[in-house]
XYZ file of C-alpha atoms in Angstrom:
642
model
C -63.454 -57.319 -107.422
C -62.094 -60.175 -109.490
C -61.668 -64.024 -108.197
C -58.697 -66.067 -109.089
C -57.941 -69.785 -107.337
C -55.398 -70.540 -105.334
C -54.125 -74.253 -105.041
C -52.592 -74.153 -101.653
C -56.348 -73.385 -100.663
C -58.216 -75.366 -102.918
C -60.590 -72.745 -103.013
C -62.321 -69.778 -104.911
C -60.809 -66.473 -103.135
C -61.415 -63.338 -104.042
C -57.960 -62.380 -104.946
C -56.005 -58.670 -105.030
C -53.089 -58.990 -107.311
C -54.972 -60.658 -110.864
C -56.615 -59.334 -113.500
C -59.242 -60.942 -116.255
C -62.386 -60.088 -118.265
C -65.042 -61.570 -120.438
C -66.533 -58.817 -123.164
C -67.964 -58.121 -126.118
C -67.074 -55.098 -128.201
C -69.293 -52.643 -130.873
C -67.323 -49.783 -132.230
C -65.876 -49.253 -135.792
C -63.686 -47.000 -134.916
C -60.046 -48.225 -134.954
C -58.539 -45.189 -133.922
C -59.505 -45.926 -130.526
C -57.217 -49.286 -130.189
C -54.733 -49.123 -128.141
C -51.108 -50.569 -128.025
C -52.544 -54.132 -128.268
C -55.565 -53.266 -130.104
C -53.470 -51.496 -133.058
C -52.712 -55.121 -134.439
C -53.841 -56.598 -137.778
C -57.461 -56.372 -138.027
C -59.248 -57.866 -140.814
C -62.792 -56.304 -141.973
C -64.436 -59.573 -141.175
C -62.974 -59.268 -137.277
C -64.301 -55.474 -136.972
C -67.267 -56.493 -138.469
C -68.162 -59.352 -135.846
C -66.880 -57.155 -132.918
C -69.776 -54.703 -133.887
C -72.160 -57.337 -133.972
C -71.439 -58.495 -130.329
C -69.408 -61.568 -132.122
C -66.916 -62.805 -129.297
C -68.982 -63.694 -126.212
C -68.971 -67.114 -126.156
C -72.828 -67.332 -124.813
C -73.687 -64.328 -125.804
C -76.167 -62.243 -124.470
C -78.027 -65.245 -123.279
C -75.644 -65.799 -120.354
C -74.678 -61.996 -120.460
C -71.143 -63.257 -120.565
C -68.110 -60.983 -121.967
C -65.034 -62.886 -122.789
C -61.580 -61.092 -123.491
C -59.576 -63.767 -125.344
C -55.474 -63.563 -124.350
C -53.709 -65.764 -127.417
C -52.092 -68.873 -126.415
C -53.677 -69.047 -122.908
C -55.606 -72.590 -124.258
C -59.205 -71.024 -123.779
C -62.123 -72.037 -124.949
C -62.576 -74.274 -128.133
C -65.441 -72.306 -129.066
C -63.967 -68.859 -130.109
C -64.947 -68.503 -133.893
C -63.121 -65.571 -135.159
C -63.570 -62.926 -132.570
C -59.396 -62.189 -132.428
C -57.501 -60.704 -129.401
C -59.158 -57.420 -128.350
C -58.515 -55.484 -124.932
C -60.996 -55.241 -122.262
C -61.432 -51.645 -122.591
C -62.611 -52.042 -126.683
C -64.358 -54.988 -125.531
C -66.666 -53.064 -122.975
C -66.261 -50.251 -124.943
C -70.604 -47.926 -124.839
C -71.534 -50.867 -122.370
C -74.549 -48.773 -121.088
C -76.224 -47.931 -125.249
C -75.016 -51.496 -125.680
C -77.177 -53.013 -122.731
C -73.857 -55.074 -121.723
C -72.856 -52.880 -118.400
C -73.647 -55.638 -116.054
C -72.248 -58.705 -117.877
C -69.807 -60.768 -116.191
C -66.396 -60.637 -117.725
C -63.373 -63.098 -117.422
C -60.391 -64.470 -119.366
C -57.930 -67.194 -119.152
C -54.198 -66.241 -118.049
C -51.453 -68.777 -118.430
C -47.421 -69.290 -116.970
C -45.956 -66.405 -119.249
C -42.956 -68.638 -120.150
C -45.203 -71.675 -120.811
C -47.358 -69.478 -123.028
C -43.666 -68.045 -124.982
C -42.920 -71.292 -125.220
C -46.284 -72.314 -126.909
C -46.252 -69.047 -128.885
C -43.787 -69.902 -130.645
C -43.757 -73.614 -131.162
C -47.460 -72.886 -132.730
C -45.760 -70.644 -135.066
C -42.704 -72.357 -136.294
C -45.372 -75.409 -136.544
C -46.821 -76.817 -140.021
C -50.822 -76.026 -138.380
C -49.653 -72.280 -138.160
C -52.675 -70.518 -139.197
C -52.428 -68.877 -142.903
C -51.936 -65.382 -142.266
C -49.958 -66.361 -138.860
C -47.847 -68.248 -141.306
C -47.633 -65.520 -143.894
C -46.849 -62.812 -141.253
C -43.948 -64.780 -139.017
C -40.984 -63.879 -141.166
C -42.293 -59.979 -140.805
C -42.080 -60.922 -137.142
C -38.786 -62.310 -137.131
C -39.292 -65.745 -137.214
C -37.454 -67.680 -139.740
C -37.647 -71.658 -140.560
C -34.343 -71.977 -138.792
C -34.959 -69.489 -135.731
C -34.339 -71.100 -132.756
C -36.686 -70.342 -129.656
C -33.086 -68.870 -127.564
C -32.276 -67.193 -131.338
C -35.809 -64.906 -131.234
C -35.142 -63.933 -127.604
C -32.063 -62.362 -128.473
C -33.880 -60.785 -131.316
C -36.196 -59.699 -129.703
C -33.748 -59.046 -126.786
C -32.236 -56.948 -129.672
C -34.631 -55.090 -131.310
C -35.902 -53.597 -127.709
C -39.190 -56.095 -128.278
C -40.639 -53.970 -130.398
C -41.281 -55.992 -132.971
C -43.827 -58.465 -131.374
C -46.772 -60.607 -132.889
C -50.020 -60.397 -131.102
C -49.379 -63.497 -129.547
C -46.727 -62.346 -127.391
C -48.264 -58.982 -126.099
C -48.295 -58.952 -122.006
C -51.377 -60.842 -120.987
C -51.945 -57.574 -118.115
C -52.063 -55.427 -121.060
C -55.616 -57.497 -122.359
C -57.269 -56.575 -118.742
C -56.488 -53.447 -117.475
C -58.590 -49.968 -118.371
C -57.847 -47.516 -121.511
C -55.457 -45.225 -118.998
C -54.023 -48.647 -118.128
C -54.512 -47.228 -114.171
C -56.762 -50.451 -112.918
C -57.576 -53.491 -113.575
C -61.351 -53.743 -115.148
C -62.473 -57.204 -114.549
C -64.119 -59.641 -112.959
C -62.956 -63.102 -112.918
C -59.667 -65.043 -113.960
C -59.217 -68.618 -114.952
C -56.100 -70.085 -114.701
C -54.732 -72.282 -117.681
C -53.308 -74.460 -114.647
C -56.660 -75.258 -112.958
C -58.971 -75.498 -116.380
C -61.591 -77.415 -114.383
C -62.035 -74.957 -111.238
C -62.134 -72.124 -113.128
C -64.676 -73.432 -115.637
C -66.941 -74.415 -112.617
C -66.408 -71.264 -110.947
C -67.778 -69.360 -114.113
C -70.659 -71.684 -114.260
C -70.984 -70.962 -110.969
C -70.959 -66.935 -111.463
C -73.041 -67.196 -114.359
C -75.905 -69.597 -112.819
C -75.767 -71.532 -115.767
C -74.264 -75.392 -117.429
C -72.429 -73.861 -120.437
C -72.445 -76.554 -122.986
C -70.108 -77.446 -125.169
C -67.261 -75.882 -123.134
C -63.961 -77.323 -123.311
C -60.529 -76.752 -123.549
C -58.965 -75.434 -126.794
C -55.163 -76.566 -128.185
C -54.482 -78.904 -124.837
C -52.000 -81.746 -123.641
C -53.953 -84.238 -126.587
C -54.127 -81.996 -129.383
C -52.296 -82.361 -132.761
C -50.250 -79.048 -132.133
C -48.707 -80.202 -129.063
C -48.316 -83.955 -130.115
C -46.709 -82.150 -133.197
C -44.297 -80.080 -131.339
C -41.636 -81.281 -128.103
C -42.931 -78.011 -125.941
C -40.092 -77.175 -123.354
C -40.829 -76.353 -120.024
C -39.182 -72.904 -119.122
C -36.161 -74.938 -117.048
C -34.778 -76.728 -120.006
C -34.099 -72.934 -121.535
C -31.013 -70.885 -121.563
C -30.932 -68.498 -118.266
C -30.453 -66.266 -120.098
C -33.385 -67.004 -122.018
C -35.462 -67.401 -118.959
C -34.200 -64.111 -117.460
C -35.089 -61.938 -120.712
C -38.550 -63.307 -120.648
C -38.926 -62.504 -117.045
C -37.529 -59.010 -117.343
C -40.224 -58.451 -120.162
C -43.818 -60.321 -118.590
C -42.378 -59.463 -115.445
C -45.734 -57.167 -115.166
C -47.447 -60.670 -116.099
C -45.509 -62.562 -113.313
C -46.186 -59.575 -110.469
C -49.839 -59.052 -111.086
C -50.611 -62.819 -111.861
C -47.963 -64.466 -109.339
C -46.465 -66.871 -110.648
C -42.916 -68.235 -109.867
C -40.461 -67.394 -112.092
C -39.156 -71.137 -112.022
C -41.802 -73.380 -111.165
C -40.873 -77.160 -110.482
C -44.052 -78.020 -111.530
C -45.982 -75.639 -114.436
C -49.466 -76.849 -113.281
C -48.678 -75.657 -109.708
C -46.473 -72.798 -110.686
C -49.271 -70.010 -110.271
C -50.696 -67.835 -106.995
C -47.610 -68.144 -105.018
C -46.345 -65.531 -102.707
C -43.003 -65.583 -102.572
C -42.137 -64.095 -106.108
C -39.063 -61.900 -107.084
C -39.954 -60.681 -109.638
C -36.952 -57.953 -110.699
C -38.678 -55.731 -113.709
C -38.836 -51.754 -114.349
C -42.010 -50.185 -114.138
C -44.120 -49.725 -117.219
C -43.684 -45.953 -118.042
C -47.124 -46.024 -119.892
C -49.021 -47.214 -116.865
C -48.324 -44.826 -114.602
C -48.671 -42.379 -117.455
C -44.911 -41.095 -117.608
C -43.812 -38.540 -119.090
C -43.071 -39.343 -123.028
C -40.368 -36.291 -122.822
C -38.022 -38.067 -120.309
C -38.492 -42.098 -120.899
C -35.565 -42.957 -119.241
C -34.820 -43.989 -115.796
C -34.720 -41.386 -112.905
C -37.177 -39.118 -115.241
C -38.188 -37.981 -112.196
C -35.543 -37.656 -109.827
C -35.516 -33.711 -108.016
C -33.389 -30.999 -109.973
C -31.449 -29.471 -106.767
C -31.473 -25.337 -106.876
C -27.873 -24.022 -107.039
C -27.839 -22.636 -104.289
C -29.109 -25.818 -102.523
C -26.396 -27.486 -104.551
C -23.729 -25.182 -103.326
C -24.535 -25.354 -99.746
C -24.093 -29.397 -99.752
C -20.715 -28.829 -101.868
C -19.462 -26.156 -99.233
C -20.809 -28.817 -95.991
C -18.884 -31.630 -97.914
C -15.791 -29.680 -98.813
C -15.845 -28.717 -95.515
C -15.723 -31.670 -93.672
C -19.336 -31.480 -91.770
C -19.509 -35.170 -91.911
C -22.385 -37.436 -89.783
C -22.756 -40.953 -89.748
C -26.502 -40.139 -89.738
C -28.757 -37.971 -91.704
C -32.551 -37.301 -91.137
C -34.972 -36.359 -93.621
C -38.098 -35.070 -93.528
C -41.037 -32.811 -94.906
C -43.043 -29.630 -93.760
C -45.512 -28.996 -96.190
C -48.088 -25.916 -95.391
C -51.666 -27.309 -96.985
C -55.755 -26.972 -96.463
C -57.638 -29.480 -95.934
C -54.621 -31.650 -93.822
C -54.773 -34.434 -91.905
C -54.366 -31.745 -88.708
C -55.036 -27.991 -88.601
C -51.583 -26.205 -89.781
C -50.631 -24.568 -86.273
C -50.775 -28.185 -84.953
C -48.266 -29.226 -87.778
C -45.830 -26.301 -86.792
C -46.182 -27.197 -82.780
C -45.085 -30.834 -83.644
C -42.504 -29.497 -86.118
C -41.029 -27.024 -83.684
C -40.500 -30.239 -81.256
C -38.315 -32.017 -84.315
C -36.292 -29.545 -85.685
C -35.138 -28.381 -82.129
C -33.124 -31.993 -81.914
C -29.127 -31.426 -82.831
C -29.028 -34.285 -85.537
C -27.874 -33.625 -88.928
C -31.299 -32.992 -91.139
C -31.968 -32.248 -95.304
C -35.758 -30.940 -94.387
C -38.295 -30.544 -97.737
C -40.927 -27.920 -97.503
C -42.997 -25.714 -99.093
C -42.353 -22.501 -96.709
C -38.901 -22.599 -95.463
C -38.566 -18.874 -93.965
C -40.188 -20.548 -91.291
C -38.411 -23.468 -90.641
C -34.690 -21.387 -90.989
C -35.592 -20.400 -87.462
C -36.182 -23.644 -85.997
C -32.511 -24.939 -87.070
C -30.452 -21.887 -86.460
C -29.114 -24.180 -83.434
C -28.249 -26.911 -86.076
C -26.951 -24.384 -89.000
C -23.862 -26.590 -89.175
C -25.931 -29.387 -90.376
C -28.892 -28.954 -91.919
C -30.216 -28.522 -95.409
C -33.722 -26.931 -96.091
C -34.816 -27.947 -99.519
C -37.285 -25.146 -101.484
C -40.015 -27.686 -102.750
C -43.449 -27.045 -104.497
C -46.172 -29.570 -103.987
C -46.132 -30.525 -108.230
C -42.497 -31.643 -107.725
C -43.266 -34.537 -105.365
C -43.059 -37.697 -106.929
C -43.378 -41.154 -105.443
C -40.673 -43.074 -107.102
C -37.731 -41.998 -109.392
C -39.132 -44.138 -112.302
C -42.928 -43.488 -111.915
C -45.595 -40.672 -112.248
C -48.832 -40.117 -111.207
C -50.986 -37.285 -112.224
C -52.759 -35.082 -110.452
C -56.643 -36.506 -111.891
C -54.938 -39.864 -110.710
C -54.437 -38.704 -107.119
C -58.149 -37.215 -107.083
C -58.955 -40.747 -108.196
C -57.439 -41.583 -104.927
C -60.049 -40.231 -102.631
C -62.471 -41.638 -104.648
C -61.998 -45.556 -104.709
C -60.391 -45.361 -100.714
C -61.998 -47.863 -98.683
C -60.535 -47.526 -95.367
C -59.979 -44.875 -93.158
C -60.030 -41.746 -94.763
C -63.510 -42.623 -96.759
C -65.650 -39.828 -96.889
C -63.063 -37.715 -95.469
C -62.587 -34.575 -97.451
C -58.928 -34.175 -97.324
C -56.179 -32.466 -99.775
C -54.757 -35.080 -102.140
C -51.443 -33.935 -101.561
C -51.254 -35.123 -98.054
C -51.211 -38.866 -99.740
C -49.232 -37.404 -101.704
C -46.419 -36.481 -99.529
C -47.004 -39.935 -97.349
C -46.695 -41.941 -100.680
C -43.081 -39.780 -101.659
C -41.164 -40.331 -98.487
C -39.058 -42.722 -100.027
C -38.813 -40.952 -102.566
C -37.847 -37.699 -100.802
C -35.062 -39.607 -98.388
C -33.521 -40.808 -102.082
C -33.120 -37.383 -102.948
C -31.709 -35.868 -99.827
C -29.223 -39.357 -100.157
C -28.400 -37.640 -103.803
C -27.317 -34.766 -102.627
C -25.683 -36.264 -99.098
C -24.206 -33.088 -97.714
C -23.155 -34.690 -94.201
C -21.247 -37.959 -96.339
C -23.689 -39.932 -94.003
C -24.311 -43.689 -94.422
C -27.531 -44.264 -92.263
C -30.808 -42.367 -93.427
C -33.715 -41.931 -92.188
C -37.067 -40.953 -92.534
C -38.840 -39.403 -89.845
C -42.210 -38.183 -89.973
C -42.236 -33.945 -88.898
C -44.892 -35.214 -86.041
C -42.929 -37.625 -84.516
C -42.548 -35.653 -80.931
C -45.744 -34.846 -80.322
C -45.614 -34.179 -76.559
C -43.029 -31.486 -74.815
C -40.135 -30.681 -76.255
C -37.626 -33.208 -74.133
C -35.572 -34.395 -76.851
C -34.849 -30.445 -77.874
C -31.178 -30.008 -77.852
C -30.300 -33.807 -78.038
C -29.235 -36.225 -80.944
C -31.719 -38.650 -80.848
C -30.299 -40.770 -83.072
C -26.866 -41.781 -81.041
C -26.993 -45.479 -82.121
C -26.788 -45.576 -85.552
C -24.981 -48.666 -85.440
C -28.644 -50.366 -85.387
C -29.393 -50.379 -88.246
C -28.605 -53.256 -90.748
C -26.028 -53.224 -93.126
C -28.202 -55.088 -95.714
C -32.280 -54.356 -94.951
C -33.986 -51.929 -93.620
C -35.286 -51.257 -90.354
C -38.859 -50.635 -89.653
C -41.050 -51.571 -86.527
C -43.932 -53.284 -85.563
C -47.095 -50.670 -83.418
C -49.034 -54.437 -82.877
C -49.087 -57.963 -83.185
C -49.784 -60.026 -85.905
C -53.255 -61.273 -85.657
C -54.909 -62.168 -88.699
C -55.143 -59.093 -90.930
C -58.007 -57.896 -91.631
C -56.441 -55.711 -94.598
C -55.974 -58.954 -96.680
C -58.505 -61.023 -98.829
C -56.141 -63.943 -97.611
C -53.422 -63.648 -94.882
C -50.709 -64.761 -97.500
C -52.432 -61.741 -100.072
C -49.076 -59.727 -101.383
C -51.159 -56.482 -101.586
C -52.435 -54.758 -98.472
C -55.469 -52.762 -98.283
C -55.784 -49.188 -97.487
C -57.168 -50.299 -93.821
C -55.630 -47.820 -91.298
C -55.784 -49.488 -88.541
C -55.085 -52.985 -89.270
C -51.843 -52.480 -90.647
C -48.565 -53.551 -88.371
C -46.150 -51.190 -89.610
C -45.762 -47.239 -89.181
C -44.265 -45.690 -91.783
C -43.438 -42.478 -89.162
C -39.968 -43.643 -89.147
C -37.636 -45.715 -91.478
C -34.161 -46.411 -91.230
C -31.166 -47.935 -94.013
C -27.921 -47.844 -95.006
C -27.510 -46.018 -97.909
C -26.903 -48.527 -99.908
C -30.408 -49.821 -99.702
C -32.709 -46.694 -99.937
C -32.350 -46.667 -103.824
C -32.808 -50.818 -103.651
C -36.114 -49.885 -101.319
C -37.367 -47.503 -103.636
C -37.215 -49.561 -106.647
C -39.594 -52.118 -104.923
C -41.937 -49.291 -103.231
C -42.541 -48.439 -107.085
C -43.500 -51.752 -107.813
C -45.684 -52.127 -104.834
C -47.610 -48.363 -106.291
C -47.771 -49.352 -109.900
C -49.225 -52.975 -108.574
C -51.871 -50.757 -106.454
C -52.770 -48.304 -109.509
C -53.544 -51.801 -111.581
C -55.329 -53.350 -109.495
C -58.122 -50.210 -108.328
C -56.429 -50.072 -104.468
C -56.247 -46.682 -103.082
C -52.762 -44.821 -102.730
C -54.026 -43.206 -99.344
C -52.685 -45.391 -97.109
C -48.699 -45.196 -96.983
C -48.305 -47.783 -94.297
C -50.308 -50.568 -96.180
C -47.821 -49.364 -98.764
C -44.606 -50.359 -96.982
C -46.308 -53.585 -95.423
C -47.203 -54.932 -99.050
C -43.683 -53.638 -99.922
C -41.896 -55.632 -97.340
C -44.165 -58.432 -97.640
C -43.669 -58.653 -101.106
C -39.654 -58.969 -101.103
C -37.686 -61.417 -98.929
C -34.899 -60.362 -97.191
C -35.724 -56.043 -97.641
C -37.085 -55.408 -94.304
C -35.998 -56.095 -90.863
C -39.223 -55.315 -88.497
C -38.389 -54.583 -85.056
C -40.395 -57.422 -83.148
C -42.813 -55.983 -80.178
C -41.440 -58.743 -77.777
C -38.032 -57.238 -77.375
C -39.491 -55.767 -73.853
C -37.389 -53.348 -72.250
C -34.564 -54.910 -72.784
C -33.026 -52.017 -74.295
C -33.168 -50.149 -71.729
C -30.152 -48.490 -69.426
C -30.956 -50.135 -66.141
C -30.909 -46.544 -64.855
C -34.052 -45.507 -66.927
C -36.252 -48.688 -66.375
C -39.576 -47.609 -65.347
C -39.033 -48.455 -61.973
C -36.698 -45.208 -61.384
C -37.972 -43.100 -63.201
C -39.405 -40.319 -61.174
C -40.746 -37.351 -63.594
C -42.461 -37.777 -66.763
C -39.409 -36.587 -69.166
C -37.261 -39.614 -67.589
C -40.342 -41.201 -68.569
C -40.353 -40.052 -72.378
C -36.673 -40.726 -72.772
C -37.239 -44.331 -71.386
C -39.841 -44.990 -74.000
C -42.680 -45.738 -71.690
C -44.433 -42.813 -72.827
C -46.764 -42.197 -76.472
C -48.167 -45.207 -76.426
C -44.983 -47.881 -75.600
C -44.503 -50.342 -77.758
C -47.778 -50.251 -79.323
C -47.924 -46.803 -80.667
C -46.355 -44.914 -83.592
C -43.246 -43.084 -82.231
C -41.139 -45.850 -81.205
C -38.110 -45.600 -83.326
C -36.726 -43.009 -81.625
C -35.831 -45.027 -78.891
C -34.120 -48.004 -80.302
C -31.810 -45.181 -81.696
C -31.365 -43.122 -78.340
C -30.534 -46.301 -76.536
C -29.349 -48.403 -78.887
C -29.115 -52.376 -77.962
C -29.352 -56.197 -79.815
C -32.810 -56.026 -81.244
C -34.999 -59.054 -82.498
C -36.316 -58.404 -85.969
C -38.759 -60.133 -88.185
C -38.990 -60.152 -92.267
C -42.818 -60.623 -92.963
C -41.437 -61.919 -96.442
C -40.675 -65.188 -95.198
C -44.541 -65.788 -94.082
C -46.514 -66.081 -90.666
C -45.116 -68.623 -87.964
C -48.228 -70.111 -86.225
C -48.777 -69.007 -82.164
C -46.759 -72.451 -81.527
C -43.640 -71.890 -83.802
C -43.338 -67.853 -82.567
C -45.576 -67.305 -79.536
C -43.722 -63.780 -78.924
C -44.673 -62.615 -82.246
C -48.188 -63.215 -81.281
C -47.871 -62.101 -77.639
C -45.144 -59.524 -77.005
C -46.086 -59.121 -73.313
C -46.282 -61.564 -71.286
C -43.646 -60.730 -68.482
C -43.712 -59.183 -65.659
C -42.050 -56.100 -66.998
C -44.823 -55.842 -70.056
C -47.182 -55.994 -67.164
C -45.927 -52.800 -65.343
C -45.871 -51.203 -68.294
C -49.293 -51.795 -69.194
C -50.657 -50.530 -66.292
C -48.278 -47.497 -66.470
C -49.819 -46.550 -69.796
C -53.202 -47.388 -68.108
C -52.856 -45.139 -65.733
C -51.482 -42.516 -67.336
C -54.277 -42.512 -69.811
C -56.814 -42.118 -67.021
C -54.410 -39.076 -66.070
C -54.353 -37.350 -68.546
């Protein structure tokens, strides 16, 4: 776990979403750099790395230090250069350094372009900085807008060591976590030098601050902040460290640079590093990993479409026949014979479909059944994950499913539903513009819904978010290291929303998609487990303002047709279709009933933070009328029933 301060809190936290390292390296062998390591070497720098030159106490305070250029660190860094973590820590158990702590310094990625460059176009550029700038693209009369659109230009491949990604210092060889310990922020110099005194049990002397606000390079050089650029300046260098901006949050236009770090509400708009989530090489462009339709399944959307079989609604969903599930298999079919009896239009995924043909030959007029192998499930059209990585998965989970010996591909699966509505939205053989997701075991009990649309209220859903619900209240999450913590553990059963059913327009499934990649490439850095889909979609909507549209607990039974309140309701199917059954508002298989009845719901967007009990007491306690009351004990005694 790695610690990173947050000024709102004035506080050390133990922080989810940060990366940093302090190391010291011994290998000659330069073939094992990677991208950042692969940079302009001298003998003399090799020579010192094998010789455990570069920790700044040494093996005395059993401190490893990864130094990030232009980050102002430490005065005291002779000439160990800019070397990744992994090279850094590289035979820590021969070496005797596998329990040293490790940090690093990360700084605004704007301020430290900014810096960058000014220190290079300055007159104290270092000799072979100087010599090698012009190779770099940086000419006496380059302006700082000028080598963005160079740079903008020449895809930023040419780049000098001092503008690599700061992530790309801290994060493993595979670049699939993040492998350190501590962070200090260039913003808070003090705290974070205190905190690693603190860590290390020792007064470091002689610490302090390298090329600061006093020095000769900055009294040298007028040092814009990142408003006085070009926009589209700014936006380039945001679109590039926007992996820097995610992982490190900071605001991509602070008002203030020496508060501008740790905040939540980032939007950060960036593609997904193909290398980190160790894409294909073969097919580095976007959608590398969208579905290739069979013909046939091509031809039988072209015939529905040419045809006219149009719904406003589409379904999809996944059968997938697997050891080792969640459930036994025969459990799986029951709960899948209760779905696929309903009459809505479906584009079903599975693995075995001679025996879900069966189940739909009441629905033949709408419904695609998609041949699918497990290795073609992806979780995002831009992103890959390998098949050691999802092992991995089981490995590092910390929540419910520890110790559980389950088949991968069941995350798998829960992690691609996204992904797999996206796909059935490609194809779009009923011309629908509402899709959903709908887990297969979402009627669990008898078959009442057989022979019905459920989903008669489409209208629901918004035209510009998408609709989720809420199975509990919002007490303080236990899932976080901090409530206001953008990435969500893998914690089961603290998480608020169930990802057993999620609705959009189609206009915002690809939009939704694009951030759930984000959200699984942030998770892969930073070592959290993939098994959890649900802490998924929270950090997903939590992350991004104005996405999501949770459907608030404390809309009661307002909903409801008078003529199905609980009250009237004399058998237990009346019962089901009124929603007081499953669990009520609390459980997992809600959705289904905002769409059957339809009505004005109240929805939340977890983006725009937590109101206290005063400011929103129905967020914080949905029932507290007389109609939440009977319901209660309706569920209370029906449990004892049954």
């Amino acid at each position: 776990m790695f610690t990173m301060y947050t000024p709102s809190k004035k506080k050390i936290i133990t922080f989810v979403c940060v990366c940093a390292v302090l190391a010291i390296y011994n290998t000659g062998d330069k073939n094992a750099f990677g991208s950042i390591a692969r940079i302009l070497y001298t003998e003399d720098e090799l020579e010192q790395m094998r010789n455990d030159f570069g920790c700044i106490s040494r093996r005395l305070h059993k401190l490893i230090y990864v130094h990030i250029p232009k980050t102002q660190t430490f005065a005291r860094r002779p000439l160990w250069g800019h070397h990744p973590i992994f090279n850094l820590k590289n035979n820590a158990e021969e070496r005797g350094i596998a329990d040293f702590h490790t940090a690093a310094t990360i700084r605004h990625p704007c301020g430290r372009f900014i810096s960058a460059f000014r220190y290079l176009k300055s007159d104290i550029c270092g000799g072979m900085d100087k010599r090698l700038r012009e190779k770099f693209g940086i000419l006496p009369d380059t302006t700082l807008d000028d080598y963005v659109q160079y740079l903008e230009d020449t895809h930023w491949d040419n780049l000098y060591m001092h503008f690599i990604p700061q992530y790309q210092h801290v994060v493993n060889q595979n670049m699939t976590k993040v492998d350190v310990d501590n962070i200090l922020c260039n913003e808070q110099w003090d705290e974070g030098v205190q905190r690693l005194q603190s860590v290390l049990g020792v007064k470091m002397m002689g610490i302090r601050r390298g090329l600061g606000s006093t020095s000769d390079h900055v009294l040298q050089n007028h040092h814009e902040k990142c408003q006085d650029l070009k926009p589209e300046t700014r936006e380039a260098i945001v679109r590039f460290y926007a992996m820097d901006y995610c992982l490190f949050e900071y605001d991509e236009l602070p008002s203030d640079e020496k508060e501008g770090i740790c905040k939540k509400k980032i939007q950060v708009m960036f593609q997904i590093n193909k290398a980190l989530l160790t894409a294909d090489e073969t097919n580095n462009t976007r959608d590398a990993f969208r579905f290739q339709f069979s013909e046939d399944t091509l031809k039988q959307a072209a015939d529905f479409q040419q045809n006219g079989h149009a719904f406003e609604s589409t379904i999809a969903t996944a059968f997938f026949e697997l050891p080792n599930s969640k459930h036994g298999i025969e459990e799986y079919l029951d709960w899948t014979k209760n779905s696929l009896c309903l009459k809505d239009a479906m584009v079903i995924f599975t693995n075995v479909p001679d025996k879900l043909t069966p189940l739909r030959e009441h629905a033949k007029d709408r419904t695609i059944i998609v041949p699918m192998q497990m290795d073609e499930i992806e979780v995002g059209n831009d992103v890959h994950i390998t098949d050691e990585q999802w092992e991995h998965q089981l490995e590092i989970v910390s929540g419910f499913y520890k110790g559980k010996h389950l088949d991968v591909n069941l995350f798998k699966i829960w992690a691609g539903k996204s992904w797999l509505v996206n796909q059935a939205l490609e194809l779009n053989p009923f011309s629908s513009d509402v899709y959903h997701w709908m887990d297969i075991g979402h009627f669990r009990k008898e078959p009442w819904f057989c022979g019905e649309t459920v989903v008669r209220h489409p209208e629901v859903v918004p035209e510009d978010r998408m609709m989720l619900f809420m199975r509990r209240d919002i007490r303080i999450q236990g899932n976080r290291e901090v409530p206001d913590a953008i990435v969500v553990k893998d914690e089961f059963t603290n998480t608020f929303i169930p990802g057993g059913w999620i609705a959009g327009r189609a206009n915002m499934w690809p939009e939704f998609l694009q951030r759930f990649e984000e959200t699984i490439a942030m998770y892969m850095l930073v070592g959290v487990s993939l098994t959890e889909d649900q802490a998924l979609l929270e950090t997903t909507c939590i992350r991004n303002e104005g996405l999501c549209a949770l459907v608030r607990r404390d809309n009661h039974v307002g909903y409801l047709d008078p003529s199905e309140q609980f009250e009237t309701c004399s058998d237990e199917e009346c019962k089901e279709k009124a929603g007081w059954r499953q669990g009520g508002w609390c459980d997992f298989f809600n959705m289904k009933y905002y769409f059957w009845h339809g009505g004005n719901f109240k929805f939340w967007d977890p983006a725009t933070g937590y109101p206290t009990e005063d400011e929103d007491f129905g967020l914080w306690h949905p029932f507290v009328d007389q109609v939440a009351t009977k319901r209660v004990m309706y569920l209370q005694d029906f449990s004892k029933k049954n």
